[in-house]
GROMACS .gro file of C-alpha atoms in nm:
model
  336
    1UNK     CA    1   1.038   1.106   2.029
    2UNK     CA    2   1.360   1.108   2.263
    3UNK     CA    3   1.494   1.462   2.385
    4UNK     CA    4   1.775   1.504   2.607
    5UNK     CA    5   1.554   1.666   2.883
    6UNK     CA    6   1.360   1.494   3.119
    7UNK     CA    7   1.030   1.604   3.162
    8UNK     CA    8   0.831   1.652   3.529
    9UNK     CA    9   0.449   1.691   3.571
   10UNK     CA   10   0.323   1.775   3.880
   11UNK     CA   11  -0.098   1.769   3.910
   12UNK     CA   12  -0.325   1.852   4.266
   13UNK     CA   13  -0.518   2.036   4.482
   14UNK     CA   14  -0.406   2.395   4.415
   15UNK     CA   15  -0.241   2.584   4.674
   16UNK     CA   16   0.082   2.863   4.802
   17UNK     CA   17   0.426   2.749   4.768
   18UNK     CA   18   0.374   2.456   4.498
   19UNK     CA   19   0.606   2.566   4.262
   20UNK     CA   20   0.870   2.725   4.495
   21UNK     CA   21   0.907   2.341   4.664
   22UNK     CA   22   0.914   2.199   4.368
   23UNK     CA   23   1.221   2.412   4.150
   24UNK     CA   24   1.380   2.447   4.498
   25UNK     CA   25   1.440   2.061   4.538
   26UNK     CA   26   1.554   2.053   4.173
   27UNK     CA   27   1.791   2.357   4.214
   28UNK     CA   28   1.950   2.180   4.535
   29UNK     CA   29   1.983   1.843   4.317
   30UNK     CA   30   2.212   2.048   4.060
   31UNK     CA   31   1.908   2.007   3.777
   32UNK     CA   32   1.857   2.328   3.548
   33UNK     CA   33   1.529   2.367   3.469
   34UNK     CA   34   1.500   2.458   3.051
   35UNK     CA   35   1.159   2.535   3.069
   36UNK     CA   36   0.810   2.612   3.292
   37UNK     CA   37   0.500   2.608   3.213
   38UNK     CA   38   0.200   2.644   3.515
   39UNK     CA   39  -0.147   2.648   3.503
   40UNK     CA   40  -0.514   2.609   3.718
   41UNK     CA   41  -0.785   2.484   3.595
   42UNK     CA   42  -1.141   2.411   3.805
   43UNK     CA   43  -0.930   2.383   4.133
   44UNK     CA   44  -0.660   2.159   3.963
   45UNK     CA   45  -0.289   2.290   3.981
   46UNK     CA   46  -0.117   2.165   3.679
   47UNK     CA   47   0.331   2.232   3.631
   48UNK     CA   48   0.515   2.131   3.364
   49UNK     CA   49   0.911   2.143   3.394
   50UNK     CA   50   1.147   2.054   3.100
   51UNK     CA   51   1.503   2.012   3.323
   52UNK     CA   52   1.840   1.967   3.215
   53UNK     CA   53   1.932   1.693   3.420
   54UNK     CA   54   2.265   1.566   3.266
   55UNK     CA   55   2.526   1.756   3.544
   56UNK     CA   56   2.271   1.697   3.872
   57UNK     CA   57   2.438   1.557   4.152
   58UNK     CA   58   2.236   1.277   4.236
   59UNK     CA   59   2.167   0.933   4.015
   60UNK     CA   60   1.783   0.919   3.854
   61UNK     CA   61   1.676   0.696   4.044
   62UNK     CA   62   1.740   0.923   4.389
   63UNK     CA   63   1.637   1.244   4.159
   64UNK     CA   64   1.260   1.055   4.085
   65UNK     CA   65   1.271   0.915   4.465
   66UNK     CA   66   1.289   1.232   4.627
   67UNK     CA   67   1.015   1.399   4.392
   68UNK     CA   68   0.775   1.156   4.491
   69UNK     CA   69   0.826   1.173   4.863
   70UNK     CA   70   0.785   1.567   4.831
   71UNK     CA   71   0.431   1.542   4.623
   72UNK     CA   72   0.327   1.269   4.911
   73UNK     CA   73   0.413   1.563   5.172
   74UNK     CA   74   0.211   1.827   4.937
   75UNK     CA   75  -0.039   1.584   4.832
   76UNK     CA   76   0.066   1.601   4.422
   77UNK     CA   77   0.113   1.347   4.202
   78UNK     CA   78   0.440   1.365   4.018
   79UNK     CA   79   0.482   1.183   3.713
   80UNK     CA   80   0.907   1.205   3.590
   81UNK     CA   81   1.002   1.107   3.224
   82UNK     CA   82   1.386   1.104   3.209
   83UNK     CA   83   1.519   1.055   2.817
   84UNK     CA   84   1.567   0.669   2.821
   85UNK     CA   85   1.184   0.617   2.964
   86UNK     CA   86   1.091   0.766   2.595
   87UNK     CA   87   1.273   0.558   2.361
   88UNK     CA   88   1.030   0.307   2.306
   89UNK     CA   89   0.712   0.483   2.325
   90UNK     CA   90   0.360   0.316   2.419
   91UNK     CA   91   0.047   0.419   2.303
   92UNK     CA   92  -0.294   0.440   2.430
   93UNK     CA   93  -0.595   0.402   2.234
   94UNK     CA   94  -0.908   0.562   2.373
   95UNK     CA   95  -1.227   0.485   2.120
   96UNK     CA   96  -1.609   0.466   2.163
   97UNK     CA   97  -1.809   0.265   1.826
   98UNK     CA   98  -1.653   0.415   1.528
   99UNK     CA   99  -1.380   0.162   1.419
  100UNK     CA  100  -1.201   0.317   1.110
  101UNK     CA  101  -0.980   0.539   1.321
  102UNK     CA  102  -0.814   0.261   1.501
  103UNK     CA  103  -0.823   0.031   1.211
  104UNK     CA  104  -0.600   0.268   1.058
  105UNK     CA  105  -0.355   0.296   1.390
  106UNK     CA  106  -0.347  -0.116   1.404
  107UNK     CA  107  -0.250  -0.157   1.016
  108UNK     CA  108   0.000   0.068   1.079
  109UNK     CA  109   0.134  -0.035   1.372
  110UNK     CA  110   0.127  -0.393   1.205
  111UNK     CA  111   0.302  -0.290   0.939
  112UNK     CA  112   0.573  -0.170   1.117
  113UNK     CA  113   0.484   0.227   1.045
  114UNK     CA  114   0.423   0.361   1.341
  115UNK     CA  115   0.730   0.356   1.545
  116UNK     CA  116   0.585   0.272   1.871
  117UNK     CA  117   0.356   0.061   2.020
  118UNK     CA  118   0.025   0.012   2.107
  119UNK     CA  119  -0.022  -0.107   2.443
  120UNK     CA  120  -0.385  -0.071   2.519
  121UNK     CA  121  -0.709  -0.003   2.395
  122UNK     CA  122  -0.985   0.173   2.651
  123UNK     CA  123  -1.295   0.224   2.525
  124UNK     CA  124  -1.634   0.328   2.733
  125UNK     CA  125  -1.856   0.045   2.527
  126UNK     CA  126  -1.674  -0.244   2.467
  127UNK     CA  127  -1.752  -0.247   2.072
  128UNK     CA  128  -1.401  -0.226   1.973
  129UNK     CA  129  -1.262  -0.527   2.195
  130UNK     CA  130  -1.295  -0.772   1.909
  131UNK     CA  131  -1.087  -0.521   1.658
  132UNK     CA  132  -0.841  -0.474   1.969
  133UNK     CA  133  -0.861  -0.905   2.010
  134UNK     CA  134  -0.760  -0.951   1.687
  135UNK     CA  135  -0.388  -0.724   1.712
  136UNK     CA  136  -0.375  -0.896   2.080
  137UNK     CA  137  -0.354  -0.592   2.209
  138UNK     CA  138  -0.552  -0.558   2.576
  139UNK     CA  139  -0.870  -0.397   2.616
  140UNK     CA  140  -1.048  -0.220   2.886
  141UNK     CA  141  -1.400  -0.116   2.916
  142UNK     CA  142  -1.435   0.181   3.153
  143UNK     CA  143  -1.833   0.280   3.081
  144UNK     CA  144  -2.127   0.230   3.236
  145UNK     CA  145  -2.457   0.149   3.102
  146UNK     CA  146  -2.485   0.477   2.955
  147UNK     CA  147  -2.088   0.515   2.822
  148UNK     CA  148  -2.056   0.740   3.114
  149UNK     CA  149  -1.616   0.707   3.144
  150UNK     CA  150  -1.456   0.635   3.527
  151UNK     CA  151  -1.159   0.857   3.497
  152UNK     CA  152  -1.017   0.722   3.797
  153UNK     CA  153  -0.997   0.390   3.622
  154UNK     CA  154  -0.894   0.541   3.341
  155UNK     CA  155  -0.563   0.723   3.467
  156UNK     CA  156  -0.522   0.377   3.626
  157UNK     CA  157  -0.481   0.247   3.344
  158UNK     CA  158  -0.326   0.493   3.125
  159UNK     CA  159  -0.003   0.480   3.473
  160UNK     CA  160  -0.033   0.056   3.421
  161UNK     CA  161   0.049   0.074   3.046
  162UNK     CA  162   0.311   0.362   3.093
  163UNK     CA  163   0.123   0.538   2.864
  164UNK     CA  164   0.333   0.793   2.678
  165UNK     CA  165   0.101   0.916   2.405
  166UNK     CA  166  -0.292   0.905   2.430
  167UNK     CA  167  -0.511   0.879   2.091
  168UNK     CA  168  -0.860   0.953   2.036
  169UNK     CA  169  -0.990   0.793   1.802
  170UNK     CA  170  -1.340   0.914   1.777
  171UNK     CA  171  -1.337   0.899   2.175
  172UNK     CA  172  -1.657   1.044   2.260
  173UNK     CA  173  -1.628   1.179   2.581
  174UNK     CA  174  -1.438   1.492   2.720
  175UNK     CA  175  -1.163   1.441   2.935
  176UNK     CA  176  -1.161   1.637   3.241
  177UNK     CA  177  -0.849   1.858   3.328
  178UNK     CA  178  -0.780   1.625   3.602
  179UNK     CA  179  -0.652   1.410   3.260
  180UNK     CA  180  -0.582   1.670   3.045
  181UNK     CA  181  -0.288   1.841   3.292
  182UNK     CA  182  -0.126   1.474   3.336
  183UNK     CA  183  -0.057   1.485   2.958
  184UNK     CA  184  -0.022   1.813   2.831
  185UNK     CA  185   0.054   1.790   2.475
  186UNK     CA  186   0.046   1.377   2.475
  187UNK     CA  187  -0.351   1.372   2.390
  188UNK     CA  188  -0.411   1.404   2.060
  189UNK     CA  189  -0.819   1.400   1.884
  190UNK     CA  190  -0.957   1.429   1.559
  191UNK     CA  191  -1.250   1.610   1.444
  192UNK     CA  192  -1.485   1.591   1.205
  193UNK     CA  193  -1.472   1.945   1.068
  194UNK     CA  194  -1.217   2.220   0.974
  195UNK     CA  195  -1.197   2.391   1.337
  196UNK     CA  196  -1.230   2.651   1.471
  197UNK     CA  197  -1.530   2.566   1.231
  198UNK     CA  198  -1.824   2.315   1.407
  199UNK     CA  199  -1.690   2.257   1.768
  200UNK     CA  200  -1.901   2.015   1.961
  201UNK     CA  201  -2.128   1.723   1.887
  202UNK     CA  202  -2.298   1.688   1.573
  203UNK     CA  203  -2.015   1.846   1.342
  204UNK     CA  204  -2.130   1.693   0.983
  205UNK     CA  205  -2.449   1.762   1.039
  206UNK     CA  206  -2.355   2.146   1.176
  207UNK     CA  207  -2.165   2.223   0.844
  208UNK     CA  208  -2.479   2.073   0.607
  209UNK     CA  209  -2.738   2.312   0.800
  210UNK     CA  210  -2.501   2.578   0.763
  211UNK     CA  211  -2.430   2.493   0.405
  212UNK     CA  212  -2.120   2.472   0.334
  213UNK     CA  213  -1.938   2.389   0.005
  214UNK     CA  214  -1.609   2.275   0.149
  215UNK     CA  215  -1.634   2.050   0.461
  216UNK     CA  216  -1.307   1.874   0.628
  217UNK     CA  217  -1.125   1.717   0.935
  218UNK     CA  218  -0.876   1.802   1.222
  219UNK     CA  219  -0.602   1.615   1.446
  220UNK     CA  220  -0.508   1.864   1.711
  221UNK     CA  221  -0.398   1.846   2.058
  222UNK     CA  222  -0.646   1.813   2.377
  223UNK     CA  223  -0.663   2.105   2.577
  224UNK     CA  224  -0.924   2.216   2.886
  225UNK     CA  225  -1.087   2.423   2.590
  226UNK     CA  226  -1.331   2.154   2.395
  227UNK     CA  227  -1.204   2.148   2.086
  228UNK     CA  228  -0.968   2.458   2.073
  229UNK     CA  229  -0.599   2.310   2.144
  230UNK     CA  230  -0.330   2.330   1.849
  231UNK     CA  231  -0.397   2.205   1.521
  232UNK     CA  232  -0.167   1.981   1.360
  233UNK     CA  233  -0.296   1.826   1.039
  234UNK     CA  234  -0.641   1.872   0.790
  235UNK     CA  235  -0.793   1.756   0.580
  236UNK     CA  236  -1.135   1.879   0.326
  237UNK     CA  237  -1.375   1.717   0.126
  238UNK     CA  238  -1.679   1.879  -0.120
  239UNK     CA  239  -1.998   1.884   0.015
  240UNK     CA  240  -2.286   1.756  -0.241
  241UNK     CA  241  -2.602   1.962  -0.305
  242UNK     CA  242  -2.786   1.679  -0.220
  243UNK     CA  243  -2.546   1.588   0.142
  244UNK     CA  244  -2.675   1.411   0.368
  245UNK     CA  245  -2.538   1.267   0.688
  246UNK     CA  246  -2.440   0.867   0.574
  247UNK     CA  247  -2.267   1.057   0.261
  248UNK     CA  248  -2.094   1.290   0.511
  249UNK     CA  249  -1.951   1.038   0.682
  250UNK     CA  250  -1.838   0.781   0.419
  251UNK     CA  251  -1.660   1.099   0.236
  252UNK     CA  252  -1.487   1.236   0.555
  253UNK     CA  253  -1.446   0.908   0.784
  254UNK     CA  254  -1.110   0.778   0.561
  255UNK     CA  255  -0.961   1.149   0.613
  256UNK     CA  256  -1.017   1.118   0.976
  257UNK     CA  257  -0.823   0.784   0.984
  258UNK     CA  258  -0.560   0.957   0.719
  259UNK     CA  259  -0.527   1.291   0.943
  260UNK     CA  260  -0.507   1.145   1.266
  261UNK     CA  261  -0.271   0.897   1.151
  262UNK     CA  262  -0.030   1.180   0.984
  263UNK     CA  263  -0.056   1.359   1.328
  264UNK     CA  264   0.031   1.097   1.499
  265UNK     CA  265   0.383   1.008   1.313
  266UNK     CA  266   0.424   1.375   1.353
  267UNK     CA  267   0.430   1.322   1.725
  268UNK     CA  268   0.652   1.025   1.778
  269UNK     CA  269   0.890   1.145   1.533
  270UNK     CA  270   0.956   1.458   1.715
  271UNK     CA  271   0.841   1.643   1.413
  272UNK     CA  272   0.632   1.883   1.521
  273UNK     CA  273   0.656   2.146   1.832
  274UNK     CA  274   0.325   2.319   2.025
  275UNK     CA  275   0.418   2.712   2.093
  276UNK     CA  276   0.174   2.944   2.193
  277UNK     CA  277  -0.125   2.737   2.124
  278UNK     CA  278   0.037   2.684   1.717
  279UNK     CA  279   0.205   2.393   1.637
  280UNK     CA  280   0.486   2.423   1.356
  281UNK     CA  281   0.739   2.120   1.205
  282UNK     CA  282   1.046   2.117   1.374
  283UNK     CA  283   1.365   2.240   1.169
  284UNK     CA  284   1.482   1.883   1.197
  285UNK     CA  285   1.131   1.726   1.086
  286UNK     CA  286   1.104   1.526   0.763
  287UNK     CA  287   0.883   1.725   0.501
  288UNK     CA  288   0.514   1.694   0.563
  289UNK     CA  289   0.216   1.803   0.433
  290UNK     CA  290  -0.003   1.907   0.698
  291UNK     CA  291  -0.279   2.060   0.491
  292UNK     CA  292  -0.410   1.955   0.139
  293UNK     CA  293  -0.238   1.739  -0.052
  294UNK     CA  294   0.108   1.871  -0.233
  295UNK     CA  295  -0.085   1.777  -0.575
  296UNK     CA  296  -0.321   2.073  -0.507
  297UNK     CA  297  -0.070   2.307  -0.586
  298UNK     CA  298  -0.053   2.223  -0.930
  299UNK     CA  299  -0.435   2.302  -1.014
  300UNK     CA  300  -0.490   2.616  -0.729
  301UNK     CA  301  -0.396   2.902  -0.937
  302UNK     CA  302  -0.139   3.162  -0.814
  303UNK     CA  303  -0.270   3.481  -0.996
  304UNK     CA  304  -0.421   3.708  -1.007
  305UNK     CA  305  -0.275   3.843  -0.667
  306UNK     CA  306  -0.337   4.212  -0.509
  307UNK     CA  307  -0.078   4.489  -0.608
  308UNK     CA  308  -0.181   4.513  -0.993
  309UNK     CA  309  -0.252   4.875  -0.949
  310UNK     CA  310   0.069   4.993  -0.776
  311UNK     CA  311   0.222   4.795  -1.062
  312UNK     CA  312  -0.011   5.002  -1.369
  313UNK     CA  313   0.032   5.312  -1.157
  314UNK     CA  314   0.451   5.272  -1.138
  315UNK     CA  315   0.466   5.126  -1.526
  316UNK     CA  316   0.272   5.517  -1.602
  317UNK     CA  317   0.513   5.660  -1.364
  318UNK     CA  318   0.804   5.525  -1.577
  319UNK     CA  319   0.677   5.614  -1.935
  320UNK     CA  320   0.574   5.937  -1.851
  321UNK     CA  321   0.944   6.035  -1.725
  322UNK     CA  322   1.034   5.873  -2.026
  323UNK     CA  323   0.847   6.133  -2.211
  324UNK     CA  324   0.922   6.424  -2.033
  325UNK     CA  325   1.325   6.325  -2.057
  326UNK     CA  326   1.285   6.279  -2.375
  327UNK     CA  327   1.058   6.643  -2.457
  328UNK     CA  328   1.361   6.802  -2.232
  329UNK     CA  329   1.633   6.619  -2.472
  330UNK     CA  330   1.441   6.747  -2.748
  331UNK     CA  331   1.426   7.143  -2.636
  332UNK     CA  332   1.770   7.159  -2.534
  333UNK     CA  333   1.852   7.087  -2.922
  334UNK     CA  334   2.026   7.354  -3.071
  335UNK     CA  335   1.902   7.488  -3.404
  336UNK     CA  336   2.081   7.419  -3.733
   0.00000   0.00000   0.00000
């Protein structure tokens, strides 16, 4: 995805004044900032600034200079993505065990479908370095015994690889908002149910205790909120009488790969756009199904549909001034 605004993050220690330092140094640089977005989160000041930077009066290189020396003075890190750092985009994989969700990125990618590349893999067990060995593509174990991640290793890595899109890919581990705020709507998970439906651990076997008929997946964006930021694709499956967890699995795993794949190409392409917690296709994105299937449309029916009454009632309406115009026709008659 390549936009013609460049895009600064600034992430620390919260405190007075951030933001005024931070727009004033780009309004003295000639830079027009588009767009703002701030936030806090568990002590962690988080700004997001879309600017204009094409009549500034300083090169890039002197623009991303001087932003740095201010967030050494304030003690933020400040992370600046002009245009041209975005057009060819790198990818980082984040897994766990599961396999099928990156097997489905790699053939991709392989095949030349992807439109970016995959620069790293980072998993917290190293069960995926083989599958990650076999594309050539590095791999980084950042667990401990117990999977337990090092985020400070991880955001190493994720600055080494120039990471411009993160993918979980059945990453099982929550990312604090230490990570989170550094990528704002570059982290991208998918879930084993139909959220808001089954947040959490445990999501196949939440919808078979809870009986459902109709069970399903969900790429969406990472937010601070487990499980809550924007949706961007689905996918459903029927649940057997007889479901039990393996069966769960083998029907929703391939809709996992397929969704997370879909949202995915949505990204890179520019497709899709996050506003107000909803994502929507762009007016400029190809045509994509981000739901069922377009085939569905042919067997879901499309009647009957509320307002059959108001139709009866109005059809009455109509005949019975048809009968009184016509009784009023009739008595107006002269005799013969």
């Amino acid at each position: 995805m390549t936009t013609d605004v460049t895009e600064i993050t600034v992430i620390g220690d919260d405190d007075t004044g951030l933001v005024a330092r931070v727009t004033s140094l780009l309004f003295e640089r000639g830079a027009n900032i588009e767009d703002l977005d701030q936030a806090v989160r568990d002590g962690v000041f988080r700004m997001y600034l879309a600017v204009d930077t094409a009549e500034m009066v300083c090169t890039e290189a002197t623009l991303r200079e001087d932003l740095h020396e201010l967030g050494e003075d304030l003690g933020l890190d400040v992370q600046v993505r002009f245009p041209a750092d975005r057009e060819t985009q790198q990818i980082a994989v984040l897994g766990t065990k599961e396999s099928h969700c990156l097997e489905a990125l790699f053939e991709a990618w392989a095949n030349d479908e992807l439109g970016a590349d995959i620069g790293v893999v980072i998993g917290n067990h190293d069960d995926l370095q083989p599958l990650a060995e076999h594309y050539d593509v590095p791999f980084h174990d950042i667990g401990d015994e117990k999977g337990q991640q090092n985020e400070e290793r991880l955001l190493e890595l994720l600055a080494e690889y120039d990471a411009d899109l993160i993918v979980l890919a059945r990453y099982m581990r929550i990312l604090s908002p230490n990570v989170v705020f550094r990528y704002e709507d570059r982290i991208i998970n998918v879930h084993p149910s139909l959220l808001p439906a089954f947040p959490g651990a445990e999501a196949y076997r939440q919808a078979i205790e809870e009986g459902v008929r109709v069970a399903g997946v969900t790429a969406h964006y990472v937010t601070t909120d487990l499980d809550q930021g924007p949706i961007i694709t689905q996918r459903a499956f029927d649940v057997p009488d007889d479901a039990e967890l393996a069966e769960m699995k083998r029907r929703g795993q391939p809709l996992e790969a397929d969704a997370l794949l879909e949202a995915v190409r949505l990204h890179l392409n520019g497709d899709v756009s996050v506003h107000r917690g909803r994502t929507s296709v762009r007016e400029n994105g190809d045509s994509y199904q981000l739901g069922l299937p377009g085939e569905m449309d042919e067997i879901t029916p499309d009647r009957p549909v509320d307002g059959i009454g108001s139709a009866v009632a109005d059809a009455q309406r109509e005949t019975e001034d048809a009968d009184e115009s016509e009784r009023e026709a009739e008595s107006e008659t002269p005799a013969n």
